[in-house]
Short mmCIF file of C-alpha atoms and ligand atoms in Angstrom, two decimals:
data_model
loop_
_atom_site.label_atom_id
_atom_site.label_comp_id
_atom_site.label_asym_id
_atom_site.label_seq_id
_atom_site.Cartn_x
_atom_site.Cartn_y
_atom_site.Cartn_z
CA UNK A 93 -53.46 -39.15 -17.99
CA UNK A 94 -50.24 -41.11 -19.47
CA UNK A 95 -47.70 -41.73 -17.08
CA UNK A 96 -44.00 -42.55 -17.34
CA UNK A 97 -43.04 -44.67 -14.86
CA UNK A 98 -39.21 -44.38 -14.56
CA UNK A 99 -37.51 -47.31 -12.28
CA UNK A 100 -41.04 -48.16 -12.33
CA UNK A 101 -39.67 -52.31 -11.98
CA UNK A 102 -38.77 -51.83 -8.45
CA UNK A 103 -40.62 -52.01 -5.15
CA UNK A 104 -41.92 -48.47 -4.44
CA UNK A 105 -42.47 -47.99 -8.26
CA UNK A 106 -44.59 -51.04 -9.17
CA UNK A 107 -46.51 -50.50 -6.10
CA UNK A 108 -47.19 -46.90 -7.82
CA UNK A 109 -47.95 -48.69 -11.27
CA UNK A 110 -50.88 -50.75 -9.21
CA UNK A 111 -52.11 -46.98 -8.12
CA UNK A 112 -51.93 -45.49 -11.50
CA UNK A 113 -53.51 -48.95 -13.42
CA UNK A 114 -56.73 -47.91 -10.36
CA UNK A 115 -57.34 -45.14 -12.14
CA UNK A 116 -59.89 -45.44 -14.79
CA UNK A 117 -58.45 -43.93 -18.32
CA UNK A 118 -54.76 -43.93 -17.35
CA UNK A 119 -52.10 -45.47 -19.64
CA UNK A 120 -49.45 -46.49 -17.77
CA UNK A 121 -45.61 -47.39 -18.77
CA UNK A 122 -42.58 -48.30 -17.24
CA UNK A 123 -38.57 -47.50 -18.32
CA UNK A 124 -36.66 -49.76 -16.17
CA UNK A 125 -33.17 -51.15 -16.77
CA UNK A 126 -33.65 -54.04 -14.36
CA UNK A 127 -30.65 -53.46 -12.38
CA UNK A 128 -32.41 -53.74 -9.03
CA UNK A 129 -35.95 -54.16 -10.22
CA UNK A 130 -37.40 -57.18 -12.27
CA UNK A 131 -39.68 -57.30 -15.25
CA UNK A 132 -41.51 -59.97 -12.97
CA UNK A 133 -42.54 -56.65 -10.92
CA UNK A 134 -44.24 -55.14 -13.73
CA UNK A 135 -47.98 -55.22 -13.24
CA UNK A 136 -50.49 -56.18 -16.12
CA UNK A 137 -51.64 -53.20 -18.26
CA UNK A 138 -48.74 -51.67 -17.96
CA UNK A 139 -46.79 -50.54 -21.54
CA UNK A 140 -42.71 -52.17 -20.51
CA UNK A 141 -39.49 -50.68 -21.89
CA UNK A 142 -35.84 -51.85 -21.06
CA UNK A 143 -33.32 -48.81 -21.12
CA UNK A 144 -31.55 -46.89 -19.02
CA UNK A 145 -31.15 -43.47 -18.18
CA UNK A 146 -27.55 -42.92 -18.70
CA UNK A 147 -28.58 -44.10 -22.38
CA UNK A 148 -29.94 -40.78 -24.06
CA UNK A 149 -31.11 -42.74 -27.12
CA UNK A 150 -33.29 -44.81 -25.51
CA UNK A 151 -34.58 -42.57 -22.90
CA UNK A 152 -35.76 -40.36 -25.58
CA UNK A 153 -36.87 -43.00 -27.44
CA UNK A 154 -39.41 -43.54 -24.70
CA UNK A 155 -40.15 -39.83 -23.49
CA UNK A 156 -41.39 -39.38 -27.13
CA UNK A 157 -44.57 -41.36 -26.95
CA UNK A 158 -46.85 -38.89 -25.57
CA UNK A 159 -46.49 -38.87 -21.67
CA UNK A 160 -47.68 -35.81 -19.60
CA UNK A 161 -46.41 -37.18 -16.38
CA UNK A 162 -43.00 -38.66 -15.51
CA UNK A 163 -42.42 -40.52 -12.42
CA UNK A 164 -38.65 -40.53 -11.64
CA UNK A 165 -37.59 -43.81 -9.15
CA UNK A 166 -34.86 -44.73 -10.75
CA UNK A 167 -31.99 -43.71 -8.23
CA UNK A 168 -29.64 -45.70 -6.07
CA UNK A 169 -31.06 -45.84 -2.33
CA UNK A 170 -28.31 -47.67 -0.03
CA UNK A 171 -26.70 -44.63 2.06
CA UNK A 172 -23.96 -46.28 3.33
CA UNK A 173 -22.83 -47.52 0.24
CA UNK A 174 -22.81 -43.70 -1.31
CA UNK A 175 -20.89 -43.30 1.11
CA UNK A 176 -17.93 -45.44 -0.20
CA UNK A 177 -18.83 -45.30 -3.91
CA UNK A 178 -20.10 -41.40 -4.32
CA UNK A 179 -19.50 -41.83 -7.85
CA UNK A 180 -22.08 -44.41 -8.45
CA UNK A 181 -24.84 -41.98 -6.92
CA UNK A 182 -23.54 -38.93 -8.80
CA UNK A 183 -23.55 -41.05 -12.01
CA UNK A 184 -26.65 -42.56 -11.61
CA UNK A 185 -28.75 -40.53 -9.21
CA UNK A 186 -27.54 -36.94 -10.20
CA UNK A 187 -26.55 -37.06 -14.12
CA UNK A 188 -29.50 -39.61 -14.95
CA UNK A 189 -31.87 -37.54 -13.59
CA UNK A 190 -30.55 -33.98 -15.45
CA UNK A 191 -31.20 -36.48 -18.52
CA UNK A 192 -34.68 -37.23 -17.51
CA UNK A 193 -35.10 -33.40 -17.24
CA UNK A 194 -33.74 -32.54 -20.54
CA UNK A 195 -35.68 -35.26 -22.37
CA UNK A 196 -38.60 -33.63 -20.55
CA UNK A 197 -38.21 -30.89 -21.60
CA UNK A 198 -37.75 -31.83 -25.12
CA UNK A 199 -40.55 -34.16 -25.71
CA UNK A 200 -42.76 -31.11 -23.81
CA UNK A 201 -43.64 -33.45 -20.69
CA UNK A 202 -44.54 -30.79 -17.96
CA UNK A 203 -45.33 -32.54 -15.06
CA UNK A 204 -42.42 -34.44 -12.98
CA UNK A 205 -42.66 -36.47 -10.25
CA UNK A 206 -39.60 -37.40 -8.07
CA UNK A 207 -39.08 -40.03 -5.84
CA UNK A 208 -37.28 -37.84 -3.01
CA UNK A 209 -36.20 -38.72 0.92
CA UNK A 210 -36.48 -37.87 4.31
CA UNK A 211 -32.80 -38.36 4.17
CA UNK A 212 -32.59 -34.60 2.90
CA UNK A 213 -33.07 -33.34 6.34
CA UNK A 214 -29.99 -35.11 8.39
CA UNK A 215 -30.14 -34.98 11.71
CA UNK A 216 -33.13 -33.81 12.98
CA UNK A 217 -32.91 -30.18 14.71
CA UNK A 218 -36.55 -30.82 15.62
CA UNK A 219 -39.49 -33.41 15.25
CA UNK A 220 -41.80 -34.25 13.75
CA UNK A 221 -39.74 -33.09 10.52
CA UNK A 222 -42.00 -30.54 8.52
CA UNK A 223 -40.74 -29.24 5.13
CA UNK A 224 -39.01 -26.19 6.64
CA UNK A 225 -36.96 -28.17 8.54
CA UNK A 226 -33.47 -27.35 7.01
CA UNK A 227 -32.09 -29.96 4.82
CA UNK A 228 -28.39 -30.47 5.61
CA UNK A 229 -28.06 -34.34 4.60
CA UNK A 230 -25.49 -36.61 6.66
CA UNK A 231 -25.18 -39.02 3.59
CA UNK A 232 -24.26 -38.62 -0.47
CA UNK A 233 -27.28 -40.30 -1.11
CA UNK A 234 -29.72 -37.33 0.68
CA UNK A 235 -27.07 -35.23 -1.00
CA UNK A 236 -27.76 -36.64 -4.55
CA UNK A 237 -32.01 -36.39 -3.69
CA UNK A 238 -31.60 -32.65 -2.67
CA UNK A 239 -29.48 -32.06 -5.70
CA UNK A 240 -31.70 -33.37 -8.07
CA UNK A 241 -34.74 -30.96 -6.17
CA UNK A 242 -32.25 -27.87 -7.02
CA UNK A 243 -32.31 -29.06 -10.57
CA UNK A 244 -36.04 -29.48 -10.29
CA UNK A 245 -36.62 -25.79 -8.95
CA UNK A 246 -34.30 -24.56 -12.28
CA UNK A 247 -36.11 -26.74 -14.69
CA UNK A 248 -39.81 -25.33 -13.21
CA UNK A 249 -38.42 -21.46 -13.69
CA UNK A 250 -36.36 -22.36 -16.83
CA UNK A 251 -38.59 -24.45 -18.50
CA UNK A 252 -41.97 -24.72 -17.08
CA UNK A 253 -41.60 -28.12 -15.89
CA UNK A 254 -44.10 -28.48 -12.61
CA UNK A 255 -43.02 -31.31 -10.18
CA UNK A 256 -43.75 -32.21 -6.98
CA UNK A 257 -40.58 -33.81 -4.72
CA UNK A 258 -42.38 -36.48 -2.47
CA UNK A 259 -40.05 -36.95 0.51
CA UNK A 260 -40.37 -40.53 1.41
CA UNK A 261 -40.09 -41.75 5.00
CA UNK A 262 -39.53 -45.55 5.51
CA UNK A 263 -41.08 -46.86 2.93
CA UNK A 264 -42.43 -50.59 4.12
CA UNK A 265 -44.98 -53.37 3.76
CA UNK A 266 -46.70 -54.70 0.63
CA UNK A 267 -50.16 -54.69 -1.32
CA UNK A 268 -52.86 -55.78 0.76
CA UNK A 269 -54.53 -57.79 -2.17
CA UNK A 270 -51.46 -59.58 -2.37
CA UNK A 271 -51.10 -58.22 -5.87
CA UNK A 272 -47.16 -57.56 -5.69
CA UNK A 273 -44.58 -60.17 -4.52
CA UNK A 274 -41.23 -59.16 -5.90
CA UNK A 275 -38.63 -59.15 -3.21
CA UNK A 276 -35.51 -56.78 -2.66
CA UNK A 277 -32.29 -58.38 -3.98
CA UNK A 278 -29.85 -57.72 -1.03
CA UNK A 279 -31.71 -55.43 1.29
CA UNK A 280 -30.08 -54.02 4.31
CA UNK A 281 -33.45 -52.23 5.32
CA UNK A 282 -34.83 -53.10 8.34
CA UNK A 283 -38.20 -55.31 7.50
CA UNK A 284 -36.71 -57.22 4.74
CA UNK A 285 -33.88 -58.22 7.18
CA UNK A 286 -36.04 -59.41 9.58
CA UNK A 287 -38.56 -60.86 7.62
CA UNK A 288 -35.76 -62.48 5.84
CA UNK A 289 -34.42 -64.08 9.34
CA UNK A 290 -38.36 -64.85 9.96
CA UNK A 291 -38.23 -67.31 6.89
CA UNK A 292 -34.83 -68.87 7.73
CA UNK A 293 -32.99 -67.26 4.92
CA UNK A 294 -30.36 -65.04 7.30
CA UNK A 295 -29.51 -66.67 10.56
CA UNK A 296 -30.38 -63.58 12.50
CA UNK A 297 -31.21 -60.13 13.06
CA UNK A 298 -28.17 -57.52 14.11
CA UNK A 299 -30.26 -54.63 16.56
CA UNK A 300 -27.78 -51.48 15.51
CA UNK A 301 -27.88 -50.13 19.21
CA UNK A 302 -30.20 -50.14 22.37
CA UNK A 303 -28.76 -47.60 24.24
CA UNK A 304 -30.92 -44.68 22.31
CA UNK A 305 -32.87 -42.19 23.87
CA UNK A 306 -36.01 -43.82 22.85
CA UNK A 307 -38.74 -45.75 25.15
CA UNK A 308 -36.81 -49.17 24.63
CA UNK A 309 -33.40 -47.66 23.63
CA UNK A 310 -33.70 -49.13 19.98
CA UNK A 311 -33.72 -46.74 16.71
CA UNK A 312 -37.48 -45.18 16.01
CA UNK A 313 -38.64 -44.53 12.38
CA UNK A 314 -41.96 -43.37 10.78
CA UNK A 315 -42.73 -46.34 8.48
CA UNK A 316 -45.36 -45.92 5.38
CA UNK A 317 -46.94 -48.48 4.08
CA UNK A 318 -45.72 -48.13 0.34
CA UNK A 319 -49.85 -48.40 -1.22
CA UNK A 320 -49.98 -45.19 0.99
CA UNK A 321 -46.74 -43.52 -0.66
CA UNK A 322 -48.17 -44.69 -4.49
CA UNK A 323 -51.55 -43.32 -3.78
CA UNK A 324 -49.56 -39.93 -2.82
CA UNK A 325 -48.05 -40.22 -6.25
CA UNK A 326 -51.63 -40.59 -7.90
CA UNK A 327 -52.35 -37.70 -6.01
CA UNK A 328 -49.77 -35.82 -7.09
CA UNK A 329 -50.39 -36.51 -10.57
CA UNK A 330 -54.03 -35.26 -10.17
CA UNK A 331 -52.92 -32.02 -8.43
CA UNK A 332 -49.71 -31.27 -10.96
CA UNK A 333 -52.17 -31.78 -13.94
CA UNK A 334 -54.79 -29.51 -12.24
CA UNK A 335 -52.28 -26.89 -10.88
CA UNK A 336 -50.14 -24.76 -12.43
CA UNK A 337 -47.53 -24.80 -9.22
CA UNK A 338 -44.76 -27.11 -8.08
CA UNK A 339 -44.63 -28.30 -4.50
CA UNK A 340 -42.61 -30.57 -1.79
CA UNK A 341 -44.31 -32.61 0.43
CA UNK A 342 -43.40 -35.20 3.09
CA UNK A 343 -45.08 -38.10 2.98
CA UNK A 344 -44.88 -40.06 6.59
CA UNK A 345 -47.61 -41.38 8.87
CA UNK A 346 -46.63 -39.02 11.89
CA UNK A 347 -45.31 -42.20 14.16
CA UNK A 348 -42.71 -43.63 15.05
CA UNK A 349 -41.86 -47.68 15.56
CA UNK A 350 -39.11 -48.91 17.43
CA UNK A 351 -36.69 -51.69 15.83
CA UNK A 352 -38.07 -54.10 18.82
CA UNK A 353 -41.47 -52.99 18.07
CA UNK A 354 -41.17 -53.95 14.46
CA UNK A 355 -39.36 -57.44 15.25
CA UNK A 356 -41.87 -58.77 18.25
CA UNK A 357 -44.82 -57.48 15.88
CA UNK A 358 -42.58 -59.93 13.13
CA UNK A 359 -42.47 -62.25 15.95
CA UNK A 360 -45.96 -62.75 16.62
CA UNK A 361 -47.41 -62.84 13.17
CA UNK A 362 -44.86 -65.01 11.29
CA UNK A 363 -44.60 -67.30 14.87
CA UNK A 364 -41.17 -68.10 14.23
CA UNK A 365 -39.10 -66.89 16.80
CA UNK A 366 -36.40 -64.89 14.70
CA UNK A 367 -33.22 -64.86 16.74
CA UNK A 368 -31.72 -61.21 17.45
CA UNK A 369 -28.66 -59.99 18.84
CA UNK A 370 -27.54 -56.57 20.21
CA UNK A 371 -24.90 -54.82 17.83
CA UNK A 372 -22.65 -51.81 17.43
CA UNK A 373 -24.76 -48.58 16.40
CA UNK A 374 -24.90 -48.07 12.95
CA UNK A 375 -23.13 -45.43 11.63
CA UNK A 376 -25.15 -42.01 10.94
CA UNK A 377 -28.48 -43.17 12.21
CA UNK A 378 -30.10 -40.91 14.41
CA UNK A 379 -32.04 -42.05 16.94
CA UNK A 380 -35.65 -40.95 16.01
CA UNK A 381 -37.10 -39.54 12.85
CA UNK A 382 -40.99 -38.57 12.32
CA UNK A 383 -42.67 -36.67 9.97
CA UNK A 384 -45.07 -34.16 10.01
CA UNK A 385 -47.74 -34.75 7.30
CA UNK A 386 -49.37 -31.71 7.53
CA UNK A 387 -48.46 -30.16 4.17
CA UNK A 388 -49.81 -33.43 2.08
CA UNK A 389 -52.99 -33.40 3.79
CA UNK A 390 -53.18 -30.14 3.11
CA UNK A 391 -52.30 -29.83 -0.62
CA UNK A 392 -52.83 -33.27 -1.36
CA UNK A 393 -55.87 -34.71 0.87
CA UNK A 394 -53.88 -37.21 1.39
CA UNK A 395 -53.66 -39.42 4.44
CA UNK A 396 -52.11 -42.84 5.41
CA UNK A 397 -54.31 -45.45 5.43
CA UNK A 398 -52.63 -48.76 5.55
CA UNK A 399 -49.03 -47.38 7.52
CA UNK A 400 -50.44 -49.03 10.84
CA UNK A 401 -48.16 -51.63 12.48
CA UNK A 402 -50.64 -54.88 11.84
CA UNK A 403 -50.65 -54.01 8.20
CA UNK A 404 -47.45 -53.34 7.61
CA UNK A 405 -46.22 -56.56 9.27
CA UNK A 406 -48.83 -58.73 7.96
CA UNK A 407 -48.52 -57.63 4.25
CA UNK A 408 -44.98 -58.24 4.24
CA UNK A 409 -44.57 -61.40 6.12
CA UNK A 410 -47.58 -62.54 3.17
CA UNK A 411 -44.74 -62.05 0.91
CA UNK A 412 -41.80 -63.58 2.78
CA UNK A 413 -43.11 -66.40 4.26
CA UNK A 414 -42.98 -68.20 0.53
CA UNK A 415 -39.65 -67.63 0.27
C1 UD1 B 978 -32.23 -45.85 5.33
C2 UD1 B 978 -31.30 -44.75 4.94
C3 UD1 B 978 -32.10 -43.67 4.30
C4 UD1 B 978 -32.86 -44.20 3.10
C5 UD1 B 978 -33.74 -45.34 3.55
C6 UD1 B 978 -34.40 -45.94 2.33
C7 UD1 B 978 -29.37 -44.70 6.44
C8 UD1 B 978 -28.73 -44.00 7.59
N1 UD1 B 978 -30.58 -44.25 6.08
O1 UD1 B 978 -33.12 -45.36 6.33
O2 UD1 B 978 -31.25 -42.63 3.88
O3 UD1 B 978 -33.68 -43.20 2.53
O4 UD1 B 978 -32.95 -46.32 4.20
O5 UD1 B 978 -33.93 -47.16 1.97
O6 UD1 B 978 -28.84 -45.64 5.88
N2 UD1 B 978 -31.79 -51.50 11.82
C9 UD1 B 978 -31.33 -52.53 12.62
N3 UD1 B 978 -30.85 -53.66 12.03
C10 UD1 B 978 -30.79 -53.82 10.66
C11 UD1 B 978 -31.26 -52.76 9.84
C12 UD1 B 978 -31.74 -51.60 10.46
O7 UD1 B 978 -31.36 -52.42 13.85
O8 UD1 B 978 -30.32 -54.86 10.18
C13 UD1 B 978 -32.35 -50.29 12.46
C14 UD1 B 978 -31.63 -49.00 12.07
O9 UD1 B 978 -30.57 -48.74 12.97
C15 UD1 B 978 -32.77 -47.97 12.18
C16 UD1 B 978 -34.02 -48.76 11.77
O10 UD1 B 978 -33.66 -50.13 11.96
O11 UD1 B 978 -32.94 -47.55 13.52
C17 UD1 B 978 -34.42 -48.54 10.33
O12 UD1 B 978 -33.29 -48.77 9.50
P1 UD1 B 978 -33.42 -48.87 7.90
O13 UD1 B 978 -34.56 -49.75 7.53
O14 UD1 B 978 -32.09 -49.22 7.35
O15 UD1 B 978 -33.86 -47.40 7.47
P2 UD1 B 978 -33.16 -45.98 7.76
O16 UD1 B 978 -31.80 -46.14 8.27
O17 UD1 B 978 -34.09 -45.19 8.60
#
């Protein structure tokens, strides 16, 4: 197999390169233009190009050198921010991806991979979320994801491009063999922050809300550990170059962590006490999101194996606590 890894510099896709790099026989490269990622990321073995995908020339340049399999992670992720700066994601997320298509297409790579999100669905009409749950997202980022999966469906009957859409949940935690340590510049998800208040960076952690219906009145997410989300990519690979069929999975570990769950678990294996403080709810967060996994077990025989609450603390606090 010869993969394109495309925003392959950042967290979820370096992770991925690891996955791919596993597999015996597997030439792996990554098209980055190190806005958010960092060449530092980049794994050994892996072929590196700098470009961007808003630069035709040099994203064809690249899709010419024999890939079957693209990986697209390049994309903008911050929902609140799409919210004030829509054309940033429509730029970016939407328009670089139709280029990643049409160089596909050209250069005769058939099978796609997309990074995709939960944050398709919106608010959820019922849980856990399967993939017939209807996708009606409350942000412009989810808007820009489900876009780019109607392009996808076009591109498969138009031009025989096979992909598989791999609806993230919340992707967290790091390589267990300690193998990746590139932090997020900025984050505003919820583990960086507090692992970021663990190790004194940020003076504390802001809880958006405790007045949920939830057990402890604090937001609940399905976290997945992120070597569980690149071995789904692996597996996707295998099953795009085996099938003839595009599919959409969601990838999830089927339960749900409070934020106060996540930050005594931070508590207890960093032993610093990380201050916290009630705050406002954030705006356009529901209160609980699962997902069924189902469908990727089914199609995919895949299965988290790493998305437990020990290991997702642990590996990430391994990271952090250098910092
Ligand atoms: C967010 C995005 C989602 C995107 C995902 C990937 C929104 C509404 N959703 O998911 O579209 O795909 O990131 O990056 O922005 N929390 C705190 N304090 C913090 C940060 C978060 O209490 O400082 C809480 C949130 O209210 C939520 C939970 O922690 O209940 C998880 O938040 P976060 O990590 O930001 O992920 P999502 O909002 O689920």
């Amino acid at each position: 197999m010869q993969v394109l890894l495309i925003g392959g510099a950042g967290y979820i896709g370096a992770h991925t390169a690891l996955a791919f790099l596993d597999l015996p026989g597997t030439r792996v490269g990554i098209f980055d233009n190190f806005s958010t990622g960092s060449p530092d990321n980049i794994p050994e073995g892996c072929e590196a190009f700098e470009g961007d995908i808003l630069n035709e020339k040099s994203l064809h340049e690249v899709l010419s050198m024999g890939w079957d399999t693209v990986v697209h992670l390049a994309a903008f992720k911050a929902a609140g921010e799409s919210m004030e700066s829509p054309e940033k994601y429509s730029i970016n997320n939407i328009n670089g991806s139709i280029n990643i298509l049409t160089g596909c297409s050209k250069h005769c790579i058939r099978n796609f991979i997309l990074s995709s999100s939960a944050a398709v669905y919106g608010e959820p009409q019922y849980l856990p979320i399967d993939e017939n749950h209807p996708t009606m997202p409350e942000n412009y980022y989810g808007y820009t994801k489900l876009s780019i999966e109607g392009h996808l469906k076009w591109y498969d009957m138009l031009k025989g491009i096979r992909y598989a859409s791999l609806r993230y949940f919340n992707a967290a935690g790091y390589d267990v063999q300690g193998r990746m340590r590139g932090l997020e510049r900025n984050p505003a998800n919820l583990i960086p922050v507090v692992m970021e208040a663990a190790a004194g960076k940020r003076s504390e952690l802001s809880v958006f809300g405790d007045d949920y219906p939830t057990p402890d009145g604090t937001g609940v997410r399905d976290y997945i550990h992120v070597t569980d989300l690149a071995d789904a990519h692996v597996k996707a690979a295998q099953y795009l170059a085996k099938e003839d069929k595009s599919l959409t999975v969601n990838l999830g570990s089927e339960s749900g962590l409070s934020v106060l769950e996540i930050l005594n678990k931070a508590r207890e294996v960093s032993r610093k006490e990380i201050p916290a403080r009630i705050a406002p709810r954030r705006n356009g967060d529901p209160a609980k999101l699962i997902a069924s996994s189902g469908y990727a077990k089914q199609v995919l025989g895949w299965q988290a194996a790493f998305s437990d609450l020990d290991t997702i603390i642990a590996s990430t606090w391994n990271v952090y606590k250098d910092l």
